[in-house]
Tab-separated table of C-alpha atoms in Angstrom:
chain	number	residue	atom	x	y	z
Z	1	MET	CA	1.912	-21.150	-71.402
Z	2	ASN	CA	3.696	-23.739	-69.523
Z	3	GLU	CA	7.082	-25.112	-70.666
Z	4	ASP	CA	5.768	-28.572	-71.719
Z	5	ARG	CA	2.981	-27.070	-73.790
Z	6	PHE	CA	5.700	-24.373	-75.342
Z	7	LYS	CA	7.943	-27.244	-76.315
Z	8	GLY	CA	4.809	-29.050	-77.914
Z	9	ASN	CA	3.893	-25.919	-80.223
Z	10	TRP	CA	7.712	-24.992	-80.758
Z	11	LYS	CA	7.377	-25.224	-84.769
Z	12	GLN	CA	4.378	-22.969	-84.535
Z	13	LEU	CA	5.994	-20.399	-82.086
Z	14	LYS	CA	9.495	-20.542	-83.903
Z	15	GLY	CA	8.087	-18.020	-86.157
Z	16	GLU	CA	7.028	-15.678	-83.576
Z	17	ALA	CA	10.578	-15.838	-82.074
Z	18	GLN	CA	12.457	-15.377	-85.373
Z	19	LYS	CA	10.267	-11.858	-85.479
Z	20	GLN	CA	11.543	-11.157	-81.880
Z	21	TRP	CA	15.512	-12.273	-82.387
Z	22	GLY	CA	16.279	-11.859	-86.026
Z	23	LYS	CA	19.908	-12.509	-85.132
Z	24	LEU	CA	19.258	-16.090	-84.161
Z	25	THR	CA	19.603	-18.635	-87.326
Z	26	ASP	CA	17.649	-21.640	-88.420
Z	27	ASP	CA	20.268	-23.791	-87.067
Z	28	ASP	CA	19.949	-22.079	-83.687
Z	29	TYR	CA	16.252	-22.684	-83.626
Z	30	ASP	CA	16.843	-26.490	-84.554
Z	31	GLN	CA	19.115	-26.714	-81.648
Z	32	ILE	CA	16.936	-24.791	-79.147
Z	33	GLN	CA	13.888	-27.200	-79.846
Z	34	GLY	CA	11.605	-25.183	-77.494
Z	35	GLU	CA	13.940	-25.418	-74.449
Z	36	LYS	CA	14.115	-22.278	-72.210
Z	37	GLU	CA	17.708	-22.536	-71.204
Z	38	LYS	CA	18.998	-23.217	-74.755
Z	39	MET	CA	16.739	-20.271	-75.909
Z	40	ILE	CA	18.072	-17.923	-73.408
Z	41	GLY	CA	21.633	-19.117	-74.042
Z	42	LYS	CA	21.320	-18.412	-77.750
Z	43	ILE	CA	19.757	-14.852	-77.061
Z	44	GLN	CA	22.899	-14.132	-75.056
Z	45	GLU	CA	25.241	-15.420	-77.578
Z	46	ARG	CA	23.919	-13.822	-80.731
Z	47	HIS	CA	22.707	-10.481	-79.496
Z	48	GLY	CA	25.480	-10.001	-76.898
Z	49	HIS	CA	23.057	-9.632	-73.741
Z	50	THR	CA	23.997	-10.441	-70.412
Z	51	ARG	CA	22.161	-13.526	-68.867
Z	52	GLU	CA	19.949	-11.416	-67.061
Z	53	GLN	CA	19.047	-9.287	-70.222
Z	54	ALA	CA	18.544	-12.354	-72.328
Z	55	GLU	CA	16.303	-13.952	-69.636
Z	56	LYS	CA	13.988	-11.017	-68.964
Z	57	GLU	CA	13.517	-10.696	-72.840
Z	58	TYR	CA	12.845	-14.283	-73.016
Z	59	ASP	CA	10.259	-14.178	-70.091
Z	60	ASP	CA	8.601	-10.962	-71.470
Z	61	TRP	CA	8.219	-12.510	-74.844
Z	62	HIS	CA	6.879	-15.769	-73.691
Z	63	ARG	CA	4.403	-14.168	-71.169
Z	64	ASN	CA	3.121	-12.086	-74.043
Z	65	LEU	CA	2.355	-15.201	-76.045
């Protein structure tokens, strides 16, 4: 799924993301608004991952949508 389509479907995909990353808050998801870089930053911040770990998790999750 390309990034533009991902942003357009963010409200539907947000539920799937919440299952994957339970430590992210509703406010986090409101700030992310389907933007990859913001999502990776929040995963890194809330889950204590390195940038590389957060990016790999995001990419794996995004690929499996």
